[in-house]
Amino acid sequence: MILAVLFANSDGNILIERFHGVPPEERLHWRSFLVKLGSENLKGSKNEELHVASHKSVSIVYTTIGDVCLYIVGKDEYDELALAEVIFAITSAVKDVCGKPPSERLFLDKYGRICLCLDEIVWKGLLENTEKDRVRRLIRLKPPVEP
């Protein structure tokens, strides 16, 4: 299961978060842990360079897209390799919505569409859609296949 998807700015402020199967009392711990992990390891990192970590029984894959940091936490069947596929789908969708790797301002301007993309890619902790064209069509609120 994909436990968490978080977007944060370079200062560590959470822009978007989605938790699945994580009790509310543990969410603060995950937020602070992931932001600290990113602040230590993402400085000087290339755009979309994947970083991998593990904590307890979960895997974490994180990267930067423009001025925004993206963290994905998974367990069980969502190991590092599966999370890399998830992060690729999400970064691809974000760049598609924004037209380029986003600045924080552009990311917030496109917040609604990015949330729609995120909901189409990860649904209730499972990877739902990875095809960019399908996600693009779904966020326009049209059927995925025309009759």
Tab-separated table of C-alpha atoms in Angstrom:
chain	number	residue	atom	x	y	z
A	1	MET	CA	0.000	0.000	0.000
A	2	ILE	CA	1.102	3.552	-0.688
A	3	LEU	CA	0.986	5.094	2.777
A	4	ALA	CA	1.745	8.710	1.923
A	5	VAL	CA	2.281	11.141	-0.922
A	6	LEU	CA	3.585	14.544	0.160
A	7	PHE	CA	4.623	17.643	-1.738
A	8	ALA	CA	6.643	20.242	0.163
A	9	ASN	CA	8.459	23.430	-0.717
A	10	SER	CA	12.191	23.860	-0.160
A	11	ASP	CA	11.522	25.366	3.292
A	12	GLY	CA	9.711	22.203	4.402
A	13	ASN	CA	6.151	23.551	4.279
A	14	ILE	CA	3.669	20.910	3.147
A	15	LEU	CA	1.839	21.875	-0.045
A	16	ILE	CA	-0.192	18.685	-0.594
A	17	GLU	CA	-0.442	15.542	1.474
A	18	ARG	CA	-2.346	12.318	1.034
A	19	PHE	CA	-2.206	9.623	3.713
A	20	HIS	CA	-3.675	6.138	3.271
A	21	GLY	CA	-3.926	3.773	6.215
A	22	VAL	CA	-1.857	6.027	8.493
A	23	PRO	CA	-3.509	6.851	11.833
A	24	PRO	CA	-3.965	10.608	12.425
A	25	GLU	CA	-1.690	10.550	15.472
A	26	GLU	CA	1.228	9.249	13.329
A	27	ARG	CA	0.871	11.780	10.511
A	28	LEU	CA	2.758	14.564	12.275
A	29	HIS	CA	5.684	12.187	12.809
A	30	TRP	CA	5.727	11.297	9.098
A	31	ARG	CA	5.501	14.929	8.017
A	32	SER	CA	8.437	16.012	10.156
A	33	PHE	CA	10.473	12.887	9.348
A	34	LEU	CA	10.088	13.277	5.577
A	35	VAL	CA	10.801	17.009	5.564
A	36	LYS	CA	13.926	16.444	7.687
A	37	LEU	CA	15.023	13.623	5.382
A	38	GLY	CA	14.609	15.869	2.351
A	39	SER	CA	16.339	18.869	3.908
A	40	GLU	CA	19.390	16.712	4.650
A	41	ASN	CA	19.591	14.889	1.323
A	42	LEU	CA	17.995	16.976	-1.436
A	43	LYS	CA	20.349	19.975	-1.228
A	44	GLY	CA	22.434	20.060	-4.398
A	45	SER	CA	20.438	17.194	-5.890
A	46	LYS	CA	19.580	17.230	-9.586
A	47	ASN	CA	16.008	17.774	-10.711
A	48	GLU	CA	14.091	14.457	-10.659
A	49	GLU	CA	17.054	12.519	-9.243
A	50	LEU	CA	15.513	9.733	-7.156
A	51	HIS	CA	16.578	9.173	-3.559
A	52	VAL	CA	15.672	6.034	-1.638
A	53	ALA	CA	15.409	5.405	2.100
A	54	SER	CA	13.770	2.947	4.446
A	55	HIS	CA	12.339	3.536	7.888
A	56	LYS	CA	11.027	0.697	10.025
A	57	SER	CA	9.179	-1.573	7.559
A	58	VAL	CA	8.454	1.021	4.872
A	59	SER	CA	10.223	2.244	1.751
A	60	ILE	CA	10.547	5.909	0.835
A	61	VAL	CA	11.362	7.394	-2.557
A	62	TYR	CA	11.745	11.147	-2.890
A	63	THR	CA	12.892	13.730	-5.395
A	64	THR	CA	12.640	17.359	-6.415
A	65	ILE	CA	10.617	18.705	-9.331
A	66	GLY	CA	11.573	22.307	-9.928
A	67	ASP	CA	11.226	24.050	-6.541
A	68	VAL	CA	8.962	21.365	-5.066
A	69	CYS	CA	9.950	18.196	-3.180
A	70	LEU	CA	7.909	15.003	-3.609
A	71	TYR	CA	7.932	12.124	-1.093
A	72	ILE	CA	6.241	8.746	-1.536
A	73	VAL	CA	6.040	6.194	1.281
A	74	GLY	CA	4.997	2.593	0.654
A	75	LYS	CA	4.998	-0.800	2.301
A	76	ASP	CA	4.457	-4.445	1.351
A	77	GLU	CA	4.219	-4.720	-2.448
A	78	TYR	CA	5.179	-1.041	-2.866
A	79	ASP	CA	8.929	-1.409	-2.507
A	80	GLU	CA	11.514	1.005	-3.922
A	81	LEU	CA	11.015	-0.181	-7.497
A	82	ALA	CA	7.216	0.119	-7.408
A	83	LEU	CA	7.480	3.531	-5.724
A	84	ALA	CA	9.853	4.668	-8.479
A	85	GLU	CA	7.065	3.904	-10.976
A	86	VAL	CA	4.596	5.882	-8.856
A	87	ILE	CA	6.943	8.856	-8.548
A	88	PHE	CA	7.605	8.810	-12.299
A	89	ALA	CA	3.852	8.913	-13.037
A	90	ILE	CA	3.309	11.778	-10.588
A	91	THR	CA	6.279	13.877	-11.754
A	92	SER	CA	5.237	13.368	-15.362
A	93	ALA	CA	1.669	14.505	-14.598
A	94	VAL	CA	2.848	17.548	-12.600
A	95	LYS	CA	5.178	18.660	-15.402
A	96	ASP	CA	2.353	18.119	-17.900
A	97	VAL	CA	-0.085	20.254	-15.877
A	98	CYS	CA	2.469	22.996	-15.230
A	99	GLY	CA	4.121	22.845	-18.650
A	100	LYS	CA	7.575	22.610	-17.041
A	101	PRO	CA	9.185	21.691	-13.708
A	102	PRO	CA	7.217	23.993	-11.394
A	103	SER	CA	8.244	26.840	-9.179
A	104	GLU	CA	6.343	26.940	-5.904
A	105	ARG	CA	4.124	29.730	-7.247
A	106	LEU	CA	3.270	27.838	-10.453
A	107	PHE	CA	2.615	24.690	-8.397
A	108	LEU	CA	0.149	26.570	-6.179
A	109	ASP	CA	-1.487	28.218	-9.222
A	110	LYS	CA	-2.149	24.735	-10.639
A	111	TYR	CA	-3.033	23.223	-7.248
A	112	GLY	CA	-6.532	22.019	-8.220
A	113	ARG	CA	-5.416	20.220	-11.369
A	114	ILE	CA	-2.434	18.680	-9.579
A	115	CYS	CA	-4.791	17.337	-6.880
A	116	LEU	CA	-7.007	15.833	-9.588
A	117	CYS	CA	-3.971	14.167	-11.184
A	118	LEU	CA	-2.833	12.822	-7.851
A	119	ASP	CA	-6.277	11.372	-7.166
A	120	GLU	CA	-6.316	9.657	-10.575
A	121	ILE	CA	-2.821	8.186	-10.129
A	122	VAL	CA	-3.074	7.018	-6.499
A	123	TRP	CA	-6.474	5.905	-5.263
A	124	LYS	CA	-6.950	4.683	-1.676
A	125	GLY	CA	-3.293	3.738	-1.391
A	126	LEU	CA	-3.060	1.840	-4.672
A	127	LEU	CA	-1.490	2.811	-7.980
A	128	GLU	CA	-4.448	3.365	-10.298
A	129	ASN	CA	-3.243	5.025	-13.533
A	130	THR	CA	0.262	5.541	-14.897
A	131	GLU	CA	-0.451	6.506	-18.507
A	132	LYS	CA	-0.062	10.253	-18.965
A	133	ASP	CA	-2.681	10.497	-21.728
A	134	ARG	CA	-5.254	8.627	-19.673
A	135	VAL	CA	-4.632	10.826	-16.616
A	136	ARG	CA	-4.836	13.968	-18.785
A	137	ARG	CA	-8.178	12.815	-20.153
A	138	LEU	CA	-9.548	11.897	-16.711
A	139	ILE	CA	-8.679	15.261	-15.149
A	140	ARG	CA	-10.659	16.977	-17.901
A	141	LEU	CA	-13.561	14.980	-16.454
A	142	LYS	CA	-14.161	13.078	-19.670
A	143	PRO	CA	-14.486	9.326	-20.037
A	144	PRO	CA	-11.131	7.563	-20.433
A	145	VAL	CA	-12.156	6.098	-23.802
A	146	GLU	CA	-14.423	7.705	-26.351
A	147	PRO	CA	-17.111	5.418	-27.817
